[in-house]
């Protein structure tokens, strides 16, 4: 699982070190000798730390920006942080800075991860590329049995920068029972899993401090952990069989296919086995016998997820209080254009969603009118999502009941058991927001642009097609939003969503350009 184990590049780097001892600029790949007047240049620069101190003994590598393997050039900074590579063929190159004894390389310009910058090397002459190493804190992880504290040497940790797992391995980068991750300063929740065939997952919080090492222990669950709960009819106390419930991480605004879905047995009992350690809300979807859906609250059902019970299962068996299901009611109403009064077609859902998880979100079609049935007798808010999800092809903005910009400000709709509540909605065009999104990351296809409400994390728009480098969305005024190419690649500088700029949406169209690749 350690994608960095036994890479052939390690052998190449060893060969390069030998060349450097001879005082030779290293060239990976076949490059013709450089002669006077040939089409080659010299690239040099000075690498410093943020404190201004020179960064010595750092491996500097120039690789083709196209992703091709050759030609690739490499050298090492001297004590003053200076480096120089001669005979570089004209073209565009990425620059990677590998510090000694550090797992994660740094990238020009001053980055820990995507998007990489690129420089254009001229046909002849010299190019100077100075750079500053980005701030980073190192977190050293060990793992232990969550019940006994016994050491677990084989485990993996989710890397928030590269969105993959980094693992211990006797023959790999981390052979000694620990994993080091360098990340930007800040507070993180890390998930991981044992890799010993016995233990299961774990979660730990840690704060990275620039230039320092933070130690964290991942408490991996011993086998046999279980979250258990019984579903009952509130009026009779009878168990409710064949009813579905979902455990959804608090960090998620919408369910997906990887969430824990279970069905109650003939005694109304639900068992979540081997549930990954996390903080969960529980969604009970009602039953075929007429029970309504609910977020499980501390003392009964609720239609407001912010009031839902928070469940953090630990080792062994965790038993929750019985879930009491109430009789269902429904909401119905018209959906019209706020200006013309004409009928409007939208999707009506309990939450906004990523189009990728469209099929997993509770929703109904709305074609000038809608009916949302099967809801428990609580106060609910509904999301009204236009075709195109508020993206380039949408003529309306996503909004919540009552024309609100997010779920917290939404008008609450009281559902009555066995009854029908009327809630009409008038759709607004919102404010047009556009910009360029032609920077990285690039993985052979255009990344969609997701727009999140800054106060709730609700998705409020998605432009799924930005291959042309441009995005267009419509947003309801009166909210602050964060724009992202991925939840952890957000404006202005491809930072985590929590660190992204919160941009206020007014009534006038405006432009927000993602930083492009450094030229």
PDB file of N, CA and C in Angstrom, residues 87-120:
ATOM      1  N   UNK A  87      23.494  22.658 -19.641  1.00  0.00           N
ATOM      2  CA  UNK A  87      23.104  21.798 -20.749  1.00  0.00           C
ATOM      3  C   UNK A  87      21.650  21.403 -20.749  1.00  0.00           C
ATOM      4  N   UNK A  88      20.786  22.286 -20.264  1.00  0.00           N
ATOM      5  CA  UNK A  88      19.360  21.978 -20.190  1.00  0.00           C
ATOM      6  C   UNK A  88      18.693  22.291 -21.526  1.00  0.00           C
ATOM      7  N   UNK A  89      18.023  21.320 -22.081  1.00  0.00           N
ATOM      8  CA  UNK A  89      17.308  21.521 -23.338  1.00  0.00           C
ATOM      9  C   UNK A  89      16.141  22.477 -23.134  1.00  0.00           C
ATOM     10  N   UNK A  90      15.834  23.242 -24.174  1.00  0.00           N
ATOM     11  CA  UNK A  90      14.723  24.188 -24.096  1.00  0.00           C
ATOM     12  C   UNK A  90      13.414  23.447 -23.852  1.00  0.00           C
ATOM     13  N   UNK A  91      12.525  24.073 -23.080  1.00  0.00           N
ATOM     14  CA  UNK A  91      11.227  23.470 -22.801  1.00  0.00           C
ATOM     15  C   UNK A  91      10.698  23.922 -21.460  1.00  0.00           C
ATOM     16  N   UNK A  92       9.583  23.314 -21.065  1.00  0.00           N
ATOM     17  CA  UNK A  92       8.971  23.642 -19.773  1.00  0.00           C
ATOM     18  C   UNK A  92       9.262  22.520 -18.782  1.00  0.00           C
ATOM     19  N   UNK A  93       9.619  22.913 -17.550  1.00  0.00           N
ATOM     20  CA  UNK A  93      10.054  21.949 -16.543  1.00  0.00           C
ATOM     21  C   UNK A  93       9.387  22.234 -15.199  1.00  0.00           C
ATOM     22  N   UNK A  94       9.103  21.156 -14.479  1.00  0.00           N
ATOM     23  CA  UNK A  94       8.749  21.240 -13.067  1.00  0.00           C
ATOM     24  C   UNK A  94      10.032  21.176 -12.256  1.00  0.00           C
ATOM     25  N   UNK A  95      10.029  21.810 -11.101  1.00  0.00           N
ATOM     26  CA  UNK A  95      11.197  21.774 -10.226  1.00  0.00           C
ATOM     27  C   UNK A  95      10.785  21.168  -8.891  1.00  0.00           C
ATOM     28  N   UNK A  96      11.493  20.114  -8.507  1.00  0.00           N
ATOM     29  CA  UNK A  96      11.239  19.425  -7.247  1.00  0.00           C
ATOM     30  C   UNK A  96      12.442  19.588  -6.334  1.00  0.00           C
ATOM     31  N   UNK A  97      12.180  19.896  -5.064  1.00  0.00           N
ATOM     32  CA  UNK A  97      13.239  20.058  -4.067  1.00  0.00           C
ATOM     33  C   UNK A  97      13.081  18.980  -3.001  1.00  0.00           C
ATOM     34  N   UNK A  98      14.041  18.050  -2.957  1.00  0.00           N
ATOM     35  CA  UNK A  98      13.986  16.948  -1.998  1.00  0.00           C
ATOM     36  C   UNK A  98      14.994  17.195  -0.890  1.00  0.00           C
ATOM     37  N   UNK A  99      14.487  17.457   0.325  1.00  0.00           N
ATOM     38  CA  UNK A  99      15.355  17.713   1.466  1.00  0.00           C
ATOM     39  C   UNK A  99      15.876  16.399   2.027  1.00  0.00           C
ATOM     40  N   UNK A 100      17.085  16.376   2.567  1.00  0.00           N
ATOM     41  CA  UNK A 100      17.636  15.133   3.118  1.00  0.00           C
ATOM     42  C   UNK A 100      16.840  14.667   4.331  1.00  0.00           C
ATOM     43  N   UNK A 101      16.548  13.375   4.372  1.00  0.00           N
ATOM     44  CA  UNK A 101      15.859  12.794   5.516  1.00  0.00           C
ATOM     45  C   UNK A 101      14.394  13.160   5.622  1.00  0.00           C
ATOM     46  N   UNK A 102      13.812  13.717   4.561  1.00  0.00           N
ATOM     47  CA  UNK A 102      12.418  14.148   4.586  1.00  0.00           C
ATOM     48  C   UNK A 102      11.634  13.350   3.558  1.00  0.00           C
ATOM     49  N   UNK A 103      10.472  12.861   3.949  1.00  0.00           N
ATOM     50  CA  UNK A 103       9.669  11.999   3.086  1.00  0.00           C
ATOM     51  C   UNK A 103       9.074  12.755   1.904  1.00  0.00           C
ATOM     52  N   UNK A 104       8.469  13.907   2.173  1.00  0.00           N
ATOM     53  CA  UNK A 104       7.724  14.602   1.134  1.00  0.00           C
ATOM     54  C   UNK A 104       8.581  15.664   0.458  1.00  0.00           C
ATOM     55  N   UNK A 105       8.693  15.637  -0.868  1.00  0.00           N
ATOM     56  CA  UNK A 105       9.436  16.698  -1.556  1.00  0.00           C
ATOM     57  C   UNK A 105       8.658  18.007  -1.536  1.00  0.00           C
ATOM     58  N   UNK A 106       9.367  19.098  -1.830  1.00  0.00           N
ATOM     59  CA  UNK A 106       8.751  20.402  -2.023  1.00  0.00           C
ATOM     60  C   UNK A 106       8.791  20.726  -3.510  1.00  0.00           C
ATOM     61  N   UNK A 107       7.879  21.568  -3.935  1.00  0.00           N
ATOM     62  CA  UNK A 107       7.760  21.874  -5.353  1.00  0.00           C
ATOM     63  C   UNK A 107       7.835  23.383  -5.580  1.00  0.00           C
ATOM     64  N   UNK A 108       8.425  23.747  -6.698  1.00  0.00           N
ATOM     65  CA  UNK A 108       8.398  25.147  -7.101  1.00  0.00           C
ATOM     66  C   UNK A 108       6.981  25.496  -7.558  1.00  0.00           C
ATOM     67  N   UNK A 109       6.424  26.672  -7.166  1.00  0.00           N
ATOM     68  CA  UNK A 109       7.042  27.671  -6.304  1.00  0.00           C
ATOM     69  C   UNK A 109       6.525  27.575  -4.873  1.00  0.00           C
ATOM     70  N   UNK A 110       7.378  27.173  -3.952  1.00  0.00           N
ATOM     71  CA  UNK A 110       7.089  27.154  -2.523  1.00  0.00           C
ATOM     72  C   UNK A 110       5.822  26.361  -2.202  1.00  0.00           C
ATOM     73  N   UNK A 111       5.765  25.099  -2.685  1.00  0.00           N
ATOM     74  CA  UNK A 111       4.571  24.306  -2.470  1.00  0.00           C
ATOM     75  C   UNK A 111       4.921  22.940  -1.883  1.00  0.00           C
ATOM     76  N   UNK A 112       3.939  22.409  -1.116  1.00  0.00           N
ATOM     77  CA  UNK A 112       4.060  21.057  -0.577  1.00  0.00           C
ATOM     78  C   UNK A 112       3.326  20.035  -1.437  1.00  0.00           C
ATOM     79  N   UNK A 113       2.439  20.506  -2.304  1.00  0.00           N
ATOM     80  CA  UNK A 113       1.645  19.578  -3.106  1.00  0.00           C
ATOM     81  C   UNK A 113       1.143  20.304  -4.338  1.00  0.00           C
ATOM     82  N   UNK A 114       0.222  19.680  -5.062  1.00  0.00           N
ATOM     83  CA  UNK A 114      -0.346  20.297  -6.247  1.00  0.00           C
ATOM     84  C   UNK A 114      -0.938  21.653  -5.887  1.00  0.00           C
ATOM     85  N   UNK A 115      -0.960  22.629  -6.811  1.00  0.00           N
ATOM     86  CA  UNK A 115      -0.479  22.509  -8.182  1.00  0.00           C
ATOM     87  C   UNK A 115       0.995  22.847  -8.286  1.00  0.00           C
ATOM     88  N   UNK A 116       1.711  22.045  -9.023  1.00  0.00           N
ATOM     89  CA  UNK A 116       3.098  22.362  -9.305  1.00  0.00           C
ATOM     90  C   UNK A 116       3.185  23.574 -10.214  1.00  0.00           C
ATOM     91  N   UNK A 117       4.265  24.330 -10.043  1.00  0.00           N
ATOM     92  CA  UNK A 117       4.564  25.377 -11.001  1.00  0.00           C
ATOM     93  C   UNK A 117       5.465  24.831 -12.090  1.00  0.00           C
ATOM     94  N   UNK A 118       5.698  25.631 -13.096  1.00  0.00           N
ATOM     95  CA  UNK A 118       6.584  25.230 -14.186  1.00  0.00           C
ATOM     96  C   UNK A 118       7.349  26.451 -14.663  1.00  0.00           C
ATOM     97  N   UNK A 119       8.554  26.215 -15.164  1.00  0.00           N
ATOM     98  CA  UNK A 119       9.378  27.287 -15.712  1.00  0.00           C
ATOM     99  C   UNK A 119       9.684  26.959 -17.167  1.00  0.00           C
ATOM    100  N   UNK A 120       9.885  28.003 -17.955  1.00  0.00           N
ATOM    101  CA  UNK A 120      10.234  27.834 -19.363  1.00  0.00           C
ATOM    102  C   UNK A 120      11.720  28.099 -19.549  1.00  0.00           C
TER     103      UNK A 120
END
